[in-house]
Coordinates of C-alpha atoms and ligand atoms in Angstrom, one line a residue:
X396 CA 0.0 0.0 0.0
X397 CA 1.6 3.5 -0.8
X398 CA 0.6 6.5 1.5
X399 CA -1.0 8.8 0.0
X400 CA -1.1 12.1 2.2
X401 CA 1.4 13.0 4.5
X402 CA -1.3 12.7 7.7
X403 CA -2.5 9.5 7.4
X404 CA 0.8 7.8 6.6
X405 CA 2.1 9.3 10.0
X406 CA -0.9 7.7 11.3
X407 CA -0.8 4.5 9.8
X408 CA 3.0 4.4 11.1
X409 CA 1.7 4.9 14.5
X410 CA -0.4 2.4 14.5
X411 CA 2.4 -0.3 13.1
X412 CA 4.6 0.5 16.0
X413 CA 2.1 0.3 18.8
X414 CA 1.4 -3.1 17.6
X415 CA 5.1 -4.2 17.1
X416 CA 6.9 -5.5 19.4
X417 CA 10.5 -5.6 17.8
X418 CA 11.2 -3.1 15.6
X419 CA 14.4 -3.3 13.2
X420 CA 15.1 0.2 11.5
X421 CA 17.6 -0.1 8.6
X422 CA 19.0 3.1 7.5
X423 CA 21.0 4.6 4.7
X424 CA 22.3 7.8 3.5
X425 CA 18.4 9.2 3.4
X426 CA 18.3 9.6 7.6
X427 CA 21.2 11.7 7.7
X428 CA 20.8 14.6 5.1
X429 CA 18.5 16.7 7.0
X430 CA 21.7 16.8 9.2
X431 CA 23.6 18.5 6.1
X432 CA 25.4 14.8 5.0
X433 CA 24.6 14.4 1.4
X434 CA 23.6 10.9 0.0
X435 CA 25.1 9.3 -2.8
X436 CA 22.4 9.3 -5.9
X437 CA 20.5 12.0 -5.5
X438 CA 21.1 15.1 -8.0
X439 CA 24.2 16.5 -6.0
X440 CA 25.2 13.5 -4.1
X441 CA 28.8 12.6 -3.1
X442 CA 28.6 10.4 -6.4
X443 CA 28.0 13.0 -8.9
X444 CA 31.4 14.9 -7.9
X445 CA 33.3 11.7 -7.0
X446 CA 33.4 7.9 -8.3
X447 CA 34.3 6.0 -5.5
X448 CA 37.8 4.2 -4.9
X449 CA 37.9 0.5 -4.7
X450 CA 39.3 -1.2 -2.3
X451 CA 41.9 -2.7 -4.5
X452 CA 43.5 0.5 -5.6
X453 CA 43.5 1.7 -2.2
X454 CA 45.9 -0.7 -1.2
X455 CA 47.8 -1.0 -4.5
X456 CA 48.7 2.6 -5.1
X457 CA 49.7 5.4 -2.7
X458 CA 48.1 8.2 -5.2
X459 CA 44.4 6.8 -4.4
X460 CA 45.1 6.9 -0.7
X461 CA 46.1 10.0 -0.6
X462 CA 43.3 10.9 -3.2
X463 CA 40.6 9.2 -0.7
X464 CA 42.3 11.4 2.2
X465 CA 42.2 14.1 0.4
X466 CA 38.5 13.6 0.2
X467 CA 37.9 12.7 3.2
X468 CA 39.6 15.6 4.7
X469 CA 37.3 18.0 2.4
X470 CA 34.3 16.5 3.9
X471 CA 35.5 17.0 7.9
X472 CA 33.7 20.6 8.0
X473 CA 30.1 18.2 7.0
X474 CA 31.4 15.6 9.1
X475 CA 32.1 17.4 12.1
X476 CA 29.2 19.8 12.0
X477 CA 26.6 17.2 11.7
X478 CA 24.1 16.4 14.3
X479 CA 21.3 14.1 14.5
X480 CA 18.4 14.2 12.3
X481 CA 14.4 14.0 13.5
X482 CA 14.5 10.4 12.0
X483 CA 17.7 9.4 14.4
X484 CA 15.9 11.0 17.4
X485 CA 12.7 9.5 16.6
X486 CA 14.3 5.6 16.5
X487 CA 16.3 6.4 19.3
X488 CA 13.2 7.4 21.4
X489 CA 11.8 4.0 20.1
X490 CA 14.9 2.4 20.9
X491 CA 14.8 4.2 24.9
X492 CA 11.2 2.9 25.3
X493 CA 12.8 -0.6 24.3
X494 CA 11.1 -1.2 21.0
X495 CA 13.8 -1.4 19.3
X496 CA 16.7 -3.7 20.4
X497 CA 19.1 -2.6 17.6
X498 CA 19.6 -0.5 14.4
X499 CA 21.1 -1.1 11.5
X500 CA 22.7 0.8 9.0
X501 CA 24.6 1.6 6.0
X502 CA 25.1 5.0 7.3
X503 CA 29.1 6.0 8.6
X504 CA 28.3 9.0 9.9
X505 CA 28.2 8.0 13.2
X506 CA 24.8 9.7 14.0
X507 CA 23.1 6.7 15.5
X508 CA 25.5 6.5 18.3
X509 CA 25.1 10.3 18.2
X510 CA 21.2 10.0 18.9
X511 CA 21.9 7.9 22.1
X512 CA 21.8 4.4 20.5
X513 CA 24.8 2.2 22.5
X514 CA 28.2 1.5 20.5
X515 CA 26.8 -1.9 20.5
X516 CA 23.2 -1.2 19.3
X517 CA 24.3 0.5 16.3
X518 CA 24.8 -2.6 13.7
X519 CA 27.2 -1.1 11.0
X520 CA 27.6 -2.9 7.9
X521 CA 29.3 -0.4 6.1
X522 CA 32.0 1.0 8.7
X523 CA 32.4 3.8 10.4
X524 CA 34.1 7.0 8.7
X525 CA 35.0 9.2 11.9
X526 CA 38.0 7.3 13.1
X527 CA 40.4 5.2 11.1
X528 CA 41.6 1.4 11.4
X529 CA 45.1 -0.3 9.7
X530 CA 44.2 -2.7 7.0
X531 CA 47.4 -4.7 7.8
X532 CA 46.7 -5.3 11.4
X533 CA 43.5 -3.5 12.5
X534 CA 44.9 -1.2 15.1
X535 CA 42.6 1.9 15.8
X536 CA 44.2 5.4 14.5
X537 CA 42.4 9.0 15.0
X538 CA 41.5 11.2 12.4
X539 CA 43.6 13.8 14.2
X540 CA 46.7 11.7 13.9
X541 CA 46.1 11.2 10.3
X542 CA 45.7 14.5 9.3
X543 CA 49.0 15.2 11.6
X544 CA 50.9 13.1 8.9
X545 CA 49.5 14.0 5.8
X546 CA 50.0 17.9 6.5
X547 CA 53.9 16.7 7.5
X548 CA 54.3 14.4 4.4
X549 CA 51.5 15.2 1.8
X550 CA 50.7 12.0 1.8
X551 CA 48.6 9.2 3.6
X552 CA 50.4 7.5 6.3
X553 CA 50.8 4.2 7.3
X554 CA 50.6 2.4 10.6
X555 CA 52.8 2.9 13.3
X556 CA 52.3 -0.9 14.3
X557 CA 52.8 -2.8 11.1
X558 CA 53.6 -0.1 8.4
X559 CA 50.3 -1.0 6.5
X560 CA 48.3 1.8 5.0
X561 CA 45.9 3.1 7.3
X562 CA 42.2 3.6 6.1
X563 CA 39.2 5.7 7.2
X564 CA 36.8 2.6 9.2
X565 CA 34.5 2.2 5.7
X566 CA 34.2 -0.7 4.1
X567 CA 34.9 -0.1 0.5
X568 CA 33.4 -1.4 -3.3
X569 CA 35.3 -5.0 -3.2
X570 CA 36.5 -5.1 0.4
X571 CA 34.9 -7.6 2.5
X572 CA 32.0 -7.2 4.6
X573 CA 32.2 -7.4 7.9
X574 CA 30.9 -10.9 9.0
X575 CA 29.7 -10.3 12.7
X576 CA 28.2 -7.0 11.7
X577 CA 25.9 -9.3 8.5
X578 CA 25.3 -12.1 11.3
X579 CA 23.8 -9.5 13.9
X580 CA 21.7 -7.8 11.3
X581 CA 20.3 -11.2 9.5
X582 CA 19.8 -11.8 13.5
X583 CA 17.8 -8.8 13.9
X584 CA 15.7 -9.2 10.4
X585 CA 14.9 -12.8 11.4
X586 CA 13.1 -11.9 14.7
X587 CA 11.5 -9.0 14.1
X588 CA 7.7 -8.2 13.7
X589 CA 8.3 -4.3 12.0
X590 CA 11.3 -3.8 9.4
X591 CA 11.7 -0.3 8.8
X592 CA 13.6 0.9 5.8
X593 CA 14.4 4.3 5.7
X594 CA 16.6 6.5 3.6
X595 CA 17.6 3.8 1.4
X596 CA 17.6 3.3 -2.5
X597 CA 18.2 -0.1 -1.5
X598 CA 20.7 -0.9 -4.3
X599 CA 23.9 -1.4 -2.4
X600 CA 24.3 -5.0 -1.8
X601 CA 24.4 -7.4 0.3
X602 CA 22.8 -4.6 2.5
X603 CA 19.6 -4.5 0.1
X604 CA 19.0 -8.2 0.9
X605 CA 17.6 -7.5 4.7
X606 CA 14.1 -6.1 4.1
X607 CA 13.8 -9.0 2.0
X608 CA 14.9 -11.7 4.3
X609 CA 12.7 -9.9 7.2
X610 CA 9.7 -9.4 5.1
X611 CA 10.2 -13.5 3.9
X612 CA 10.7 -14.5 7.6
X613 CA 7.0 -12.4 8.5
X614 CA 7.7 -9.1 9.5
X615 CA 5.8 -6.3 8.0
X616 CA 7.8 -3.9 6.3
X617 CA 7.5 -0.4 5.9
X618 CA 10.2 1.5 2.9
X619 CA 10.4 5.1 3.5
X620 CA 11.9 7.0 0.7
X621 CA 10.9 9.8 -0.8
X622 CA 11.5 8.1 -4.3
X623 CA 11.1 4.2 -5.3
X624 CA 12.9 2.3 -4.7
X625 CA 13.4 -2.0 -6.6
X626 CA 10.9 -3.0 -3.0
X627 CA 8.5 -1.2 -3.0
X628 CA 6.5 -4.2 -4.0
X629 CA 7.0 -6.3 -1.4
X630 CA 6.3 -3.5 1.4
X631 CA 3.1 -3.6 3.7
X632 CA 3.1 0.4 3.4
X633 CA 5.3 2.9 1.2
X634 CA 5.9 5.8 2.2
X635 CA 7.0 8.9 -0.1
X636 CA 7.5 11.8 1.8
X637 CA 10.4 13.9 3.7
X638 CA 12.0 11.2 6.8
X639 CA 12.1 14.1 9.4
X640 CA 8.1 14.8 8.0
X641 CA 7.3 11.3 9.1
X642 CA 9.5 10.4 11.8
X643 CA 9.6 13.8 13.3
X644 CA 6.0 13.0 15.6
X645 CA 7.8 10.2 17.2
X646 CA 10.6 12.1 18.8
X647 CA 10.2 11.5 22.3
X648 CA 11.9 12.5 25.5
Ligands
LIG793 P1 21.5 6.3 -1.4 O1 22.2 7.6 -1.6 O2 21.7 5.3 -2.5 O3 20.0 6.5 -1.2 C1 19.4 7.4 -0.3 C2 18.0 7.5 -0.6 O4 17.4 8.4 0.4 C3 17.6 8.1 -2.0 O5 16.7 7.3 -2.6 C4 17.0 9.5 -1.7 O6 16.0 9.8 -2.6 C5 16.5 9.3 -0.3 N1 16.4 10.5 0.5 C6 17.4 11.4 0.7 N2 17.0 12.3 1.6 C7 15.7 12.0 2.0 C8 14.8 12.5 2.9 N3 15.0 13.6 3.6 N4 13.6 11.9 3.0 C9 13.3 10.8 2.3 N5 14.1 10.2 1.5 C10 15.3 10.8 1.3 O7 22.0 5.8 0.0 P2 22.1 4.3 0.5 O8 21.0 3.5 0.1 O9 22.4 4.4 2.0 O10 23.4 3.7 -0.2 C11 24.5 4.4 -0.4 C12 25.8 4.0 0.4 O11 26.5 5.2 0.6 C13 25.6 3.4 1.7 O12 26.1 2.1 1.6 C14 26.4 4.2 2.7 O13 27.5 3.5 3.2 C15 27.0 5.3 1.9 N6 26.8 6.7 2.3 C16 26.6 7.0 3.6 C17 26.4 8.3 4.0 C18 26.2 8.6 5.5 O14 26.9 7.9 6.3 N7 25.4 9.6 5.9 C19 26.2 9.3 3.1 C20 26.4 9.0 1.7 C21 26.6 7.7 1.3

């Protein structure tokens, strides 16, 4: 069923969730650009200015690491500035009032945790982009210390532990997933009674596959995006409109 006025799909929502007792949200880029971050497809997205650099050529050549610091360091002023959106308060209301036990997200933004959801509530599939990790050997490196190097040496460091290139926390095109993180969330979308997809285009896979596997294993699921998305036909309800419209009546204390 697709809303069809901005009222009664509020309403309808409402309804879903008092009757829920486990509610999984899954989020993507959608949730956080009322907080100024930009998503990827939309006309001005990050991928109309910049193809992204696979994994492979990140460690192969030291020109696309410094090229993907370079980028990364030109988005720290949207980064850094960003606070959370009326769709990450509202699910983390739901999440204080023990609704929801867990969220999970393509989002590296961070905002999640931001919202109040625990480090360990926030199921992130695609990384995290505000701190950095060594690909050799995985040790932990802050931003700060990165951008310590590259304004010394022009160029992207590499780890003080192992001498590997270190990364932003992301997982990139053709870099593994990261297998706990895919366990937890098929978890979550197996024992569920309302999957919530919200802010996705729901193209990015394996990530796409979880409203599928929820909605196959008897959850109801609601997409809302404000364009369609590949779904849409399998969803209970549809919803078209603005996320902070329809999640903003659900911020709670
Ligand atoms: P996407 O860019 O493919 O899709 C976002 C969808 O949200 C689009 O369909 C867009 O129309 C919709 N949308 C945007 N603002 C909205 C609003 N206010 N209300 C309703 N709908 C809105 O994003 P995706 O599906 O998350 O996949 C892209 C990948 O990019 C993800 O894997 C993620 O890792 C990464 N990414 C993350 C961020 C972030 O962390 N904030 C930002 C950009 C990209």
């Amino acid at each position: 069923m697709i809303a069809t006025d901005l009222r009664g799909a509020v309403e309808r929502l409402g309804d879903m969730i008092a009757e829920a007792s486990v509610i999984v949200p899954f989020t993507g880029a959608g949730i956080s650009t009322e907080s100024g971050i930009p998503d990827f497809r939309s006309p001005g997205g990050l991928w109309s200015r910049n193809q992204p650099i696979p994994f492979e050529a990140f460690v192969a050549r030291q020109d696309a690491r410094d090229e993907a610091w370079r980028r990364r360091f030109a988005m720290q002023s949207t980064f850094g500035a960003a606070r959370p959106s009326r769709g990450h308060r509202a699910l983390a209301s739901l999440y204080r009032a023990g609704k929801i036990p867990a969220v999970v997200t393509q989002n590296i933004d961070n905002l999640h945790q931001a919202s109040g959801f625990a480090e360990h509530d926030v199921v992130e599939l695609h990384g995290n982009t505000t701190y950095a990790r060594c690909i050799g050997c995985g040790k932990r490196h802050e931003l700060e210390w990165v951008k310590a190097c590259w304004e010394r040496t022009h160029h992207a460091p590499c780890c003080t532990s192992c001498d590997e290139p270190v990364k932003t926390a992301t997982i990139s095109f053709g870099q593994a997933m990261p297998e706990q993180q895919m366990h937890r969330a098929g978890d979550l979308a197996q024992s569920c009674d309302l999957f919530l997809a919200i802010g996705s285009s729901l193209v990015v896979w394996p990530a796409a596959g979880f409203p599928v596997l929820a909605k196959k294993c008897g959850a109801k699921l609601v997409i809302i995006n404000n364009e369609p998305t590949d779904q849409d036909h399998l969803a209970d309800l549809v919803i078209r409109y603005d996320i902070g419209e329809i999640l903003g009546p659900f911020v709670g204390n």
